[in-house]
């Protein structure tokens, strides 16, 4: 019997306690095109403080601090197994599906700690949508895929429902391609279309924050370009946190970038600063392809 | 080129014999083919024998009349056909839902936990228990205390055999559903039961239905568990009263009884019954697999 835990591995085995000296506590005041004052002036949608994460007894995240600014794209980069996905999975507590995974610290969404025990997970996840690495359309029609969250969270008449489905598909840049295929199974679409279907499905439920966990790693370059374009459009209405191992992607779409290494946030700042003038040696090594 | 260019300072590599590799390849491939051919040949032989001997028994009377009394000519197995259908259906009503929800517990909730591991171990043991033990179990549970045989007790015995088959098959199928689908449903804010039934089970539905039908077919041809439970009967089942209250006619036990008779027309009737079971099981298998092949999406 394959243990369910073996089938996902968001880097459980790679996060080992590092022996190298820790970088100084982060100054969350990035410099770059977005000046430090501008960063401070922007409201944070989500603030991470003292976040530690454990797979059983093994610690995977160490003392993470991060600010996800409203209506901005925050990219999380780093080598495989550095804890990027693990970190993102704390934002909607999806890790709780697996019994021995545990997060401690604070993840403040609009000032309230979602890691606190009283949090209603269903409404939290309505507010925080998530897109996964592999497109995962539900085994139902295109229409029902989009309507899934709407039906679950809102009382809607049939005509309102169709309107909102159409609207979500338009915002997901998929409407033109699927308007004649609404009754076809979501799985019949191409991989890139499936991923945009998942994005449309997430935004249909009116989330405030959208988490994307390597959304393009299973998608061909054309599909990737469409999704990146979509991400740039969506940030006017939503806040986006994006995990990617594609540094060019982070550079193209994000406003802020956090570099993760061995469960720690080595550097966080404006994307232009991280890529053009990193403060930490490890960041520079990674960006320039010397490891990872 | 038989040898790679020697690296500086090392002796040249000696290539392995291509002839030997080809020989081993041919030997292993042909033994696989041979084993498959023998298996298929034996199966074909059984089906062929049952078909040629049994097809002669198939006529209108076979499907509409009671078995002959004594060594009278004619007669059929109509009561047994109905009885077997009812007993199997009864077993399915009990066994399939239990197996299905058991599988959901194991794959979605219990997973690697201690309780689930225990259930899985017990299920594996029950899976290997000879079917006659299931018959004795139902006998002790339902026949002895009530002092009479019944079709219902046979259903319980068959359900007992069906339960682990269904549980294991359904769990395996549910395990094929990728975790990202579970996470996606939960990430949409779906409660756990809704994500499970509305998305995970739905994704696996083709395989689950196939598994359920195969579990039913698996017990439809059982004989041993019926010996102490349904027994058999020369007469019509007599509605639900007969099913719950007395020996219930069924194909397998009747085939066994008829095959012991010294009269060739009775033996032929037994062959006809055997053919019916084979055709039904084969037919259901083939049709299910054809219908639900699309269930392999995951």
Coordinates of C-alpha atoms in Angstrom, one line a residue:
Chain A
X1 CA 0.0 0.0 0.0
X2 CA 1.4 3.3 -1.0
X3 CA 1.2 5.7 1.8
X4 CA -0.6 8.8 0.7
X5 CA 2.2 10.9 2.1
X6 CA 4.6 9.4 -0.4
X7 CA 2.7 10.7 -3.3
X8 CA 3.2 14.3 -2.7
X9 CA 6.5 15.7 -1.9
X10 CA 6.7 19.4 -1.6
X11 CA 10.4 19.1 -0.7
X12 CA 10.0 17.2 2.5
X13 CA 13.3 15.4 2.3
X14 CA 15.4 18.3 1.2
X15 CA 14.9 20.7 4.0
X16 CA 17.7 20.0 6.3
X17 CA 19.0 22.3 9.0
X18 CA 21.5 24.5 7.4
X19 CA 24.8 24.9 9.2
X20 CA 25.9 28.0 7.3
X21 CA 25.5 31.3 9.2
X22 CA 22.1 32.8 8.8
X23 CA 21.7 36.0 6.9
X24 CA 20.8 39.0 9.1
X25 CA 17.1 39.4 9.9
X26 CA 15.4 40.6 6.8
X27 CA 14.8 44.3 6.3
X28 CA 11.4 44.2 4.6
X29 CA 12.2 47.5 2.9
X30 CA 13.2 46.6 -0.6
X31 CA 14.8 49.1 -2.9
X32 CA 14.4 49.3 -6.6
X33 CA 11.8 50.7 -8.9
X34 CA 9.2 50.5 -6.2
X35 CA 10.9 52.7 -3.7
X36 CA 11.1 51.7 -0.1
X37 CA 8.6 54.3 0.8
X38 CA 6.2 53.0 -1.8
X39 CA 6.6 49.5 -0.4
X40 CA 5.7 50.8 3.0
X41 CA 2.8 52.8 1.7
X42 CA 1.2 49.8 0.0
X43 CA -1.2 47.8 2.2
X44 CA -0.2 44.2 2.9
X45 CA -2.9 41.7 1.9
X46 CA -1.0 39.0 3.8
X47 CA 1.8 39.2 6.3
X48 CA 3.8 36.2 7.4
X49 CA 5.6 36.3 10.7
X50 CA 7.8 33.7 12.4
X51 CA 6.4 30.9 10.2
X52 CA 7.9 27.5 10.9
X53 CA 6.6 24.4 9.2
X54 CA 7.1 20.7 10.0
X55 CA 6.6 17.4 8.1
X56 CA 6.3 15.2 11.1
X57 CA 9.5 15.9 13.1
X58 CA 11.4 17.4 10.2
X59 CA 11.3 21.1 10.0
X60 CA 10.9 22.5 6.5
X61 CA 10.5 26.2 7.0
X62 CA 12.4 28.3 9.4
X63 CA 11.3 31.7 10.7
X64 CA 9.7 32.9 7.5
X65 CA 8.8 36.6 7.3
X66 CA 7.1 38.0 4.2
X67 CA 4.7 40.7 3.1
X68 CA 2.3 40.0 0.2
X69 CA 1.2 43.5 -1.0
X70 CA -2.3 44.1 -2.3
X71 CA -2.7 44.2 -6.0
X72 CA 0.8 43.1 -6.6
X73 CA 2.4 39.9 -7.8
X74 CA 4.7 38.4 -5.3
X75 CA 7.0 35.7 -6.7
X76 CA 8.6 33.0 -4.6
X77 CA 11.7 31.5 -6.2
X78 CA 14.4 29.1 -5.1
X79 CA 15.9 25.7 -5.9
X80 CA 13.9 22.4 -5.7
X81 CA 13.0 21.4 -2.2
X82 CA 13.7 24.8 -0.7
X83 CA 10.2 25.1 0.8
X84 CA 8.6 27.4 -1.8
X85 CA 5.4 25.3 -2.2
X86 CA 5.3 24.4 1.5
X87 CA 5.3 28.1 2.3
X88 CA 2.5 28.9 -0.1
X89 CA 0.5 26.0 1.1
X90 CA 0.2 27.7 4.5
X91 CA -1.7 30.6 3.0
X92 CA -4.9 28.5 2.7
X93 CA -3.9 25.7 5.1
X94 CA -4.3 23.1 2.4
X95 CA -1.4 21.2 4.1
X96 CA -3.9 20.1 6.7
X97 CA -5.1 17.4 4.4
X98 CA -2.1 15.5 5.5
X99 CA -2.1 14.5 9.1
X100 CA 1.5 15.1 10.3
X101 CA 2.0 18.5 8.6
X102 CA 2.0 21.4 11.0
X103 CA 2.6 25.1 10.7
X104 CA 3.4 27.5 13.6
X105 CA 3.7 31.3 13.6
X106 CA 1.4 33.8 12.1
X107 CA -0.1 34.2 8.7
X108 CA -2.1 37.4 8.9
X109 CA -4.7 37.8 6.2
X110 CA -6.1 41.4 6.4
X111 CA -4.8 41.5 10.0
X112 CA -6.2 38.2 11.2
X113 CA -4.1 35.2 11.9
X114 CA -5.4 32.4 9.7
X115 CA -3.3 29.8 11.5
X116 CA -5.4 30.4 14.6
X117 CA -7.6 27.6 15.6
X118 CA -10.9 29.5 15.2
X119 CA -10.4 30.1 11.5
X120 CA -13.3 28.8 9.3
X121 CA -11.4 27.0 6.6
X122 CA -14.2 27.0 4.1
X123 CA -14.6 30.8 4.0
X124 CA -10.8 31.2 4.2
X125 CA -10.5 29.1 1.1
X126 CA -13.2 31.1 -0.6
X127 CA -11.1 34.2 0.0
X128 CA -7.8 32.5 -1.0
X129 CA -8.0 30.7 -4.3
X130 CA -5.3 28.3 -5.4
X131 CA -3.9 27.1 -8.7
X132 CA -1.8 23.9 -8.7
X133 CA 1.2 22.7 -10.7
X134 CA -0.8 20.1 -12.7
X135 CA -4.0 21.4 -14.2
X136 CA -6.8 19.7 -12.2
X137 CA -10.2 20.2 -13.8
X138 CA -13.0 18.5 -11.9
X139 CA -14.5 15.5 -13.7
X140 CA -17.5 17.6 -15.0
X141 CA -18.4 19.9 -17.8
X142 CA -16.5 23.2 -18.4
X143 CA -19.6 25.1 -17.1
X144 CA -19.9 23.0 -13.9
X145 CA -16.2 23.4 -13.2
X146 CA -16.6 27.2 -13.1
X147 CA -20.0 27.0 -11.3
X148 CA -18.5 24.7 -8.6
X149 CA -17.4 27.4 -6.2
X150 CA -20.2 29.7 -7.1
X151 CA -22.9 27.2 -6.3
X152 CA -21.1 26.2 -3.1
X153 CA -20.6 29.7 -1.7
X154 CA -23.4 31.8 -3.1
X155 CA -27.1 31.7 -3.6
X156 CA -27.6 32.5 -7.3
X157 CA -30.4 32.2 -9.8
X158 CA -29.8 30.2 -12.9
X159 CA -29.3 33.3 -15.1
X160 CA -27.0 34.9 -12.6
X161 CA -25.0 31.8 -12.5
X162 CA -24.6 31.6 -16.3
X163 CA -23.6 35.3 -16.3
X164 CA -21.0 34.8 -13.7
X165 CA -19.6 31.7 -15.4
X166 CA -19.3 33.6 -18.6
X167 CA -17.7 36.5 -16.8
X168 CA -15.2 34.3 -15.0
X169 CA -14.3 32.6 -18.3
X170 CA -13.7 36.0 -19.9
X171 CA -11.5 37.1 -17.0
X172 CA -9.7 33.8 -17.3
X173 CA -9.0 34.6 -21.0
X174 CA -10.7 31.3 -22.0
X175 CA -14.2 32.4 -23.1
X176 CA -13.5 32.7 -26.8
X177 CA -12.0 29.2 -26.9
X178 CA -14.7 27.4 -24.9
X179 CA -17.9 29.3 -25.4
X180 CA -19.2 26.5 -27.7
X181 CA -17.8 23.8 -25.4
X182 CA -19.5 24.6 -22.1
X183 CA -21.2 21.2 -22.0
X184 CA -18.1 19.3 -22.8
X185 CA -15.9 17.7 -20.0
X186 CA -13.2 20.0 -18.7
X187 CA -10.7 17.2 -19.2
X188 CA -11.3 17.4 -23.0
X189 CA -9.5 20.8 -23.1
X190 CA -5.8 21.1 -23.8
X191 CA -3.3 21.4 -20.9
X192 CA -3.0 25.1 -21.2
X193 CA -6.7 25.6 -21.5
X194 CA -7.2 23.3 -18.5
X195 CA -4.9 25.5 -16.4
X196 CA -6.8 28.6 -17.4
X197 CA -10.0 26.8 -16.6
X198 CA -8.6 26.2 -13.1
X199 CA -7.7 29.9 -12.9
X200 CA -11.2 30.9 -14.0
X201 CA -12.7 28.4 -11.6
X202 CA -10.7 30.0 -8.8
X203 CA -11.6 33.6 -9.7
X204 CA -15.3 32.8 -10.2
X205 CA -15.6 32.4 -6.4
X206 CA -14.4 36.0 -6.0
X207 CA -11.2 35.4 -4.0
X208 CA -9.1 38.2 -2.7
X209 CA -5.8 36.4 -2.9
X210 CA -4.8 33.9 -5.6
X211 CA -2.0 31.4 -4.9
X212 CA -0.3 29.9 -7.9
X213 CA 2.0 26.9 -7.3
X214 CA 4.2 26.6 -10.3
X215 CA 1.2 27.1 -12.6
X216 CA 3.1 26.8 -15.8
X217 CA 5.5 23.9 -15.2
X218 CA 3.2 21.4 -17.0
X219 CA 2.2 23.8 -19.8
X220 CA 3.9 24.4 -23.2
X221 CA 5.5 27.8 -24.0
X222 CA 2.4 29.2 -25.8
X223 CA 0.1 28.3 -22.9
X224 CA 2.7 29.7 -20.5
X225 CA 2.7 33.0 -22.3
X226 CA -1.1 33.2 -22.1
X227 CA -1.1 32.5 -18.4
X228 CA 1.7 35.0 -17.7
X229 CA -0.3 37.6 -19.6
X230 CA -3.3 36.7 -17.6
X231 CA -1.4 37.0 -14.3
X232 CA -0.4 40.6 -15.2
X233 CA -4.0 41.4 -16.0
X234 CA -5.4 39.8 -12.9
X235 CA -3.3 41.8 -10.5
X236 CA -5.5 44.9 -10.9
X237 CA -8.4 43.0 -9.3
X238 CA -6.6 40.5 -7.1
X239 CA -3.5 39.9 -5.1
X240 CA -1.3 37.1 -6.4
X241 CA 1.4 35.0 -4.8
X242 CA 3.3 32.9 -7.3
X243 CA 5.7 30.0 -6.8
X244 CA 7.9 29.4 -9.7
X245 CA 11.2 27.7 -10.5
X246 CA 11.4 29.6 -13.7
X247 CA 13.4 32.7 -12.9
X248 CA 12.5 34.5 -16.2
X249 CA 8.9 34.0 -15.3
X250 CA 9.4 35.6 -11.9
X251 CA 11.3 38.5 -13.6
X252 CA 8.5 38.9 -16.2
X253 CA 5.4 38.9 -14.1
X254 CA 6.2 39.8 -10.5
X255 CA 6.6 43.0 -8.6
X256 CA 8.3 41.5 -5.6
X257 CA 10.4 38.4 -5.3
X258 CA 11.4 36.3 -2.3
X259 CA 14.3 34.0 -2.7
X260 CA 14.0 30.8 -0.6
X261 CA 16.9 28.5 0.3
X262 CA 16.7 25.5 2.6
X263 CA 13.5 26.6 4.2
X264 CA 14.7 30.2 4.9
X265 CA 13.9 33.4 3.1
X266 CA 17.3 34.6 2.1
X267 CA 16.2 37.7 0.4
X268 CA 13.0 39.6 -0.3
X269 CA 12.6 42.7 -2.3
X270 CA 11.5 44.4 -5.4
X271 CA 11.9 42.0 -8.4
X272 CA 14.2 44.4 -10.3
X273 CA 16.4 44.7 -7.3
X274 CA 16.6 40.9 -6.6
X275 CA 17.5 40.2 -10.2
X276 CA 19.8 43.2 -10.9
X277 CA 21.4 43.9 -7.6
X278 CA 20.9 41.1 -5.1
X279 CA 22.1 41.9 -1.6
X280 CA 22.9 38.3 -0.7
X281 CA 25.6 36.2 -2.2
X282 CA 23.3 33.1 -2.3
X283 CA 20.7 35.0 -4.2
X284 CA 23.2 36.1 -6.7
X285 CA 24.6 32.6 -7.1
X286 CA 21.1 31.2 -7.7
X287 CA 20.1 34.0 -10.1
X288 CA 23.2 33.6 -12.1
X289 CA 22.8 29.9 -12.3
X290 CA 25.7 28.9 -10.2
X291 CA 23.6 26.4 -8.3
X292 CA 20.0 25.2 -8.1
Chain B
X1 CA 32.4 -0.8 -33.2
X2 CA 33.0 -3.5 -30.6
X3 CA 35.0 -1.6 -28.1
X4 CA 34.8 2.0 -27.0
X5 CA 37.8 4.1 -27.4
X6 CA 40.2 3.6 -24.5
X7 CA 40.3 6.3 -22.0
X8 CA 43.8 7.6 -21.3
X9 CA 45.6 5.2 -19.1
X10 CA 42.9 2.5 -18.9
X11 CA 42.6 -0.8 -20.7
X12 CA 39.9 -0.8 -23.5
X13 CA 36.5 -2.0 -22.4
X14 CA 35.6 -5.6 -23.5
X15 CA 32.1 -5.6 -25.1
X16 CA 29.6 -8.3 -23.9
X17 CA 28.5 -11.0 -26.4
X18 CA 25.6 -9.8 -28.5
X19 CA 24.8 -13.4 -29.3
X20 CA 24.2 -14.3 -25.7
X21 CA 22.0 -11.2 -25.1
X22 CA 19.9 -12.1 -28.1
X23 CA 19.6 -15.7 -27.0
X24 CA 18.5 -14.8 -23.5
X25 CA 16.0 -12.2 -24.9
X26 CA 14.5 -14.9 -27.3
X27 CA 14.3 -17.5 -24.5
X28 CA 12.5 -15.1 -22.0
X29 CA 10.1 -13.7 -24.7
X30 CA 9.2 -17.2 -25.9
X31 CA 8.6 -18.5 -22.4
X32 CA 6.3 -15.6 -21.7
X33 CA 4.4 -16.3 -24.9
X34 CA 4.2 -20.0 -24.1
X35 CA 2.8 -19.4 -20.6
X36 CA 0.2 -17.1 -22.0
X37 CA -0.7 -19.5 -24.8
X38 CA -1.1 -22.4 -22.3
X39 CA -3.3 -20.3 -20.1
X40 CA -5.5 -19.1 -22.9
X41 CA -5.7 -22.6 -24.4
X42 CA -6.9 -24.1 -21.1
X43 CA -9.5 -21.4 -20.7
X44 CA -10.6 -21.8 -24.3
X45 CA -10.9 -25.5 -23.8
X46 CA -13.2 -25.1 -20.8
X47 CA -15.4 -22.6 -22.5
X48 CA -15.5 -24.8 -25.6
X49 CA -16.4 -28.0 -23.7
X50 CA -19.1 -26.2 -21.7
X51 CA -20.4 -24.6 -24.8
X52 CA -20.7 -27.8 -26.9
X53 CA -22.2 -29.8 -24.1
X54 CA -24.5 -27.2 -22.7
X55 CA -25.9 -25.5 -25.8
X56 CA -28.1 -28.5 -26.5
X57 CA -29.9 -28.0 -23.2
X58 CA -30.9 -24.4 -24.1
X59 CA -34.5 -24.3 -25.3
X60 CA -37.6 -22.4 -24.2
X61 CA -38.3 -25.0 -21.4
X62 CA -34.8 -24.5 -20.0
X63 CA -35.5 -20.8 -19.3
X64 CA -39.2 -21.2 -18.3
X65 CA -39.8 -24.5 -16.5
X66 CA -39.0 -26.2 -13.2
X67 CA -36.4 -29.0 -13.1
X68 CA -37.9 -32.3 -14.0
X69 CA -39.2 -34.6 -11.2
X70 CA -37.3 -37.9 -11.0
X71 CA -36.0 -38.8 -14.4
X72 CA -38.8 -37.2 -16.4
X73 CA -37.7 -35.8 -19.7
X74 CA -37.8 -32.0 -20.4
X75 CA -37.9 -29.4 -17.7
X76 CA -35.6 -26.4 -17.1
X77 CA -33.8 -24.3 -14.5
X78 CA -36.1 -21.2 -14.5
X79 CA -36.5 -21.3 -10.7
X80 CA -32.7 -21.5 -10.2
X81 CA -32.1 -18.6 -12.6
X82 CA -34.4 -16.4 -10.6
X83 CA -33.1 -17.7 -7.3
X84 CA -29.5 -17.0 -8.2
X85 CA -30.4 -13.5 -9.4
X86 CA -32.2 -12.7 -6.2
X87 CA -29.6 -14.1 -3.9
X88 CA -26.8 -12.3 -5.8
X89 CA -28.8 -9.1 -5.8
X90 CA -29.4 -9.4 -2.1
X91 CA -25.7 -9.9 -1.6
X92 CA -24.9 -6.8 -3.7
X93 CA -27.3 -4.6 -1.7
X94 CA -25.5 -5.5 1.5
X95 CA -21.9 -5.9 0.3
X96 CA -21.4 -3.2 -2.2
X97 CA -22.3 -0.1 -0.1
X98 CA -20.3 -1.4 2.8
X99 CA -17.3 -2.1 0.6
X100 CA -17.7 1.3 -1.1
X101 CA -17.8 3.3 2.1
X102 CA -15.1 1.2 3.7
X103 CA -12.9 2.0 0.7
X104 CA -13.7 5.7 1.1
X105 CA -12.7 5.5 4.7
X106 CA -9.4 3.8 3.9
X107 CA -8.3 5.9 1.0
X108 CA -9.7 9.4 2.1
X109 CA -9.7 9.4 5.8
X110 CA -7.9 6.5 7.5
X111 CA -5.0 6.4 5.0
X112 CA -1.9 5.3 6.8
X113 CA -3.4 5.6 10.3
X114 CA -3.4 2.7 12.7
X115 CA -7.1 1.9 12.3
X116 CA -7.0 1.9 8.6
X117 CA -3.9 -0.3 8.6
X118 CA -5.7 -2.8 10.8
X119 CA -8.8 -2.8 8.6
X120 CA -6.7 -3.3 5.6
X121 CA -4.9 -6.3 7.2
X122 CA -8.2 -7.9 8.2
X123 CA -9.6 -7.3 4.8
X124 CA -6.7 -9.1 3.2
X125 CA -7.2 -12.0 5.5
X126 CA -10.9 -12.2 4.8
X127 CA -10.1 -12.0 1.1
X128 CA -8.1 -15.2 1.4
X129 CA -10.7 -17.1 3.5
X130 CA -12.1 -20.1 1.6
X131 CA -15.6 -19.3 0.5
X132 CA -17.1 -22.3 2.4
X133 CA -16.1 -20.6 5.6
X134 CA -18.3 -17.7 4.6
X135 CA -21.1 -20.2 4.2
X136 CA -20.5 -21.6 7.7
X137 CA -20.4 -18.1 9.1
X138 CA -23.9 -17.4 7.7
X139 CA -25.1 -20.8 8.8
X140 CA -24.1 -20.1 12.4
X141 CA -25.4 -16.6 12.3
X142 CA -28.8 -17.1 10.5
X143 CA -29.6 -20.7 9.7
X144 CA -28.9 -22.5 13.1
X145 CA -30.8 -20.0 15.3
X146 CA -33.8 -20.1 13.0
X147 CA -33.7 -23.8 12.2
X148 CA -34.2 -23.4 8.5
X149 CA -32.3 -22.6 5.4
X150 CA -32.9 -19.4 3.5
X151 CA -31.9 -17.5 0.4
X152 CA -31.2 -14.5 2.6
X153 CA -28.6 -16.3 4.6
X154 CA -26.9 -17.2 1.3
X155 CA -26.9 -13.5 0.4
X156 CA -25.2 -12.7 3.7
X157 CA -22.6 -15.4 3.0
X158 CA -22.0 -13.9 -0.5
X159 CA -21.9 -10.4 0.8
X160 CA -19.2 -11.5 3.3
X161 CA -17.1 -12.7 0.3
X162 CA -18.0 -9.6 -1.7
X163 CA -17.1 -7.0 0.9
X164 CA -13.3 -7.3 1.0
X165 CA -13.2 -7.7 -2.8
X166 CA -15.1 -4.4 -3.2
X167 CA -13.2 -2.6 -0.5
X168 CA -9.8 -3.4 -1.9
X169 CA -10.7 -2.8 -5.5
X170 CA -12.5 0.5 -4.7
X171 CA -9.6 1.6 -2.5
X172 CA -7.1 0.9 -5.2
X173 CA -9.2 2.9 -7.7
X174 CA -9.7 5.8 -5.3
X175 CA -5.9 5.9 -4.7
X176 CA -5.4 6.4 -8.4
X177 CA -7.1 9.8 -8.2
X178 CA -4.3 12.4 -8.0
X179 CA -4.0 14.3 -4.7
X180 CA -4.0 17.5 -6.6
X181 CA -7.7 16.9 -7.4
X182 CA -8.5 16.5 -3.7
X183 CA -6.5 19.6 -2.9
X184 CA -8.2 21.6 -5.7
X185 CA -11.6 20.7 -4.4
X186 CA -10.7 21.6 -0.8
X187 CA -8.9 24.8 -2.0
X188 CA -12.2 25.9 -3.6
X189 CA -13.6 25.8 0.0
X190 CA -15.5 22.6 -0.4
X191 CA -16.2 20.7 2.8
X192 CA -14.5 17.3 3.0
X193 CA -17.5 15.2 2.2
X194 CA -18.4 17.3 -0.8
X195 CA -14.8 17.1 -2.2
X196 CA -14.9 13.4 -1.6
X197 CA -18.2 12.5 -3.1
X198 CA -18.5 15.3 -5.7
X199 CA -15.0 15.3 -7.1
X200 CA -12.9 12.3 -6.0
X201 CA -15.6 9.6 -6.3
X202 CA -16.9 11.2 -9.5
X203 CA -13.4 11.1 -11.0
X204 CA -13.2 7.5 -10.2
X205 CA -16.7 6.5 -11.0
X206 CA -15.9 4.4 -14.1
X207 CA -13.5 2.3 -12.2
X208 CA -15.7 2.1 -9.2
X209 CA -18.7 0.8 -11.2
X210 CA -16.4 -1.7 -13.0
X211 CA -15.1 -2.8 -9.6
X212 CA -18.6 -3.2 -8.2
X213 CA -19.8 -5.3 -11.1
X214 CA -16.8 -7.5 -11.1
X215 CA -17.2 -8.0 -7.3
X216 CA -20.8 -9.1 -8.0
X217 CA -19.8 -11.4 -10.8
X218 CA -17.1 -12.8 -8.6
X219 CA -19.6 -14.3 -6.2
X220 CA -22.4 -15.1 -8.7
X221 CA -20.7 -18.5 -9.5
X222 CA -20.0 -19.5 -5.9
X223 CA -21.3 -22.9 -4.8
X224 CA -19.7 -23.7 -1.4
X225 CA -21.3 -20.9 0.6
X226 CA -24.7 -21.9 -0.6
X227 CA -24.5 -25.5 0.7
X228 CA -25.3 -24.5 4.3
X229 CA -27.4 -21.5 3.5
X230 CA -29.7 -21.5 0.5
X231 CA -29.3 -25.3 0.0
X232 CA -31.4 -25.6 -3.1
X233 CA -34.9 -26.4 -4.1
X234 CA -36.9 -28.1 -6.9
X235 CA -39.6 -25.5 -6.6
X236 CA -40.2 -21.8 -7.3
X237 CA -38.6 -19.5 -4.7
X238 CA -42.0 -18.3 -3.5
X239 CA -41.4 -14.6 -3.4
X240 CA -39.8 -12.8 -0.5
X241 CA -41.3 -15.2 1.9
X242 CA -39.4 -18.0 0.3
X243 CA -36.3 -16.0 0.1
X244 CA -36.2 -15.3 3.8
X245 CA -37.9 -18.4 5.0
X246 CA -36.8 -21.5 3.2
X247 CA -34.4 -23.4 0.9
X248 CA -34.0 -21.2 -2.2
X249 CA -33.3 -22.6 -5.7
X250 CA -30.0 -21.6 -7.3
X251 CA -28.0 -22.5 -10.3
X252 CA -24.7 -23.6 -8.8
X253 CA -25.9 -26.1 -6.2
X254 CA -28.5 -27.4 -8.7
X255 CA -25.7 -27.9 -11.3
X256 CA -23.8 -29.9 -8.8
X257 CA -26.9 -32.1 -7.9
X258 CA -27.9 -32.7 -11.5
X259 CA -24.4 -33.6 -12.5
X260 CA -24.5 -36.5 -10.0
X261 CA -27.6 -38.0 -11.7
X262 CA -27.2 -41.2 -13.8
X263 CA -29.5 -39.9 -16.6
X264 CA -27.9 -38.1 -19.5
X265 CA -30.7 -35.6 -20.0
X266 CA -30.3 -34.4 -16.4
X267 CA -26.6 -34.2 -16.8
X268 CA -27.1 -32.1 -19.9
X269 CA -29.3 -29.8 -18.0
X270 CA -26.4 -29.3 -15.6
X271 CA -24.1 -28.4 -18.6
X272 CA -26.8 -25.9 -19.8
X273 CA -26.7 -24.3 -16.3
X274 CA -22.9 -24.1 -16.4
X275 CA -23.0 -22.5 -19.8
X276 CA -25.5 -20.0 -18.6
X277 CA -23.2 -18.9 -15.7
X278 CA -20.2 -18.7 -18.0
X279 CA -22.0 -16.7 -20.6
X280 CA -23.5 -14.3 -18.1
X281 CA -20.2 -13.7 -16.2
X282 CA -18.3 -13.3 -19.5
X283 CA -21.0 -11.1 -20.9
X284 CA -21.2 -8.8 -17.9
X285 CA -17.4 -8.6 -17.8
X286 CA -17.0 -7.7 -21.4
X287 CA -19.9 -5.2 -21.5
X288 CA -18.7 -3.4 -18.3
X289 CA -15.1 -3.1 -19.5
X290 CA -16.3 -1.7 -22.8
X291 CA -18.7 0.7 -21.3
X292 CA -16.4 2.1 -18.6
X293 CA -13.1 2.1 -20.4
X294 CA -13.2 5.8 -20.3
X295 CA -13.0 5.5 -16.5
X296 CA -9.2 5.2 -16.9
X297 CA -8.8 9.0 -17.3
X298 CA -6.7 9.1 -14.2

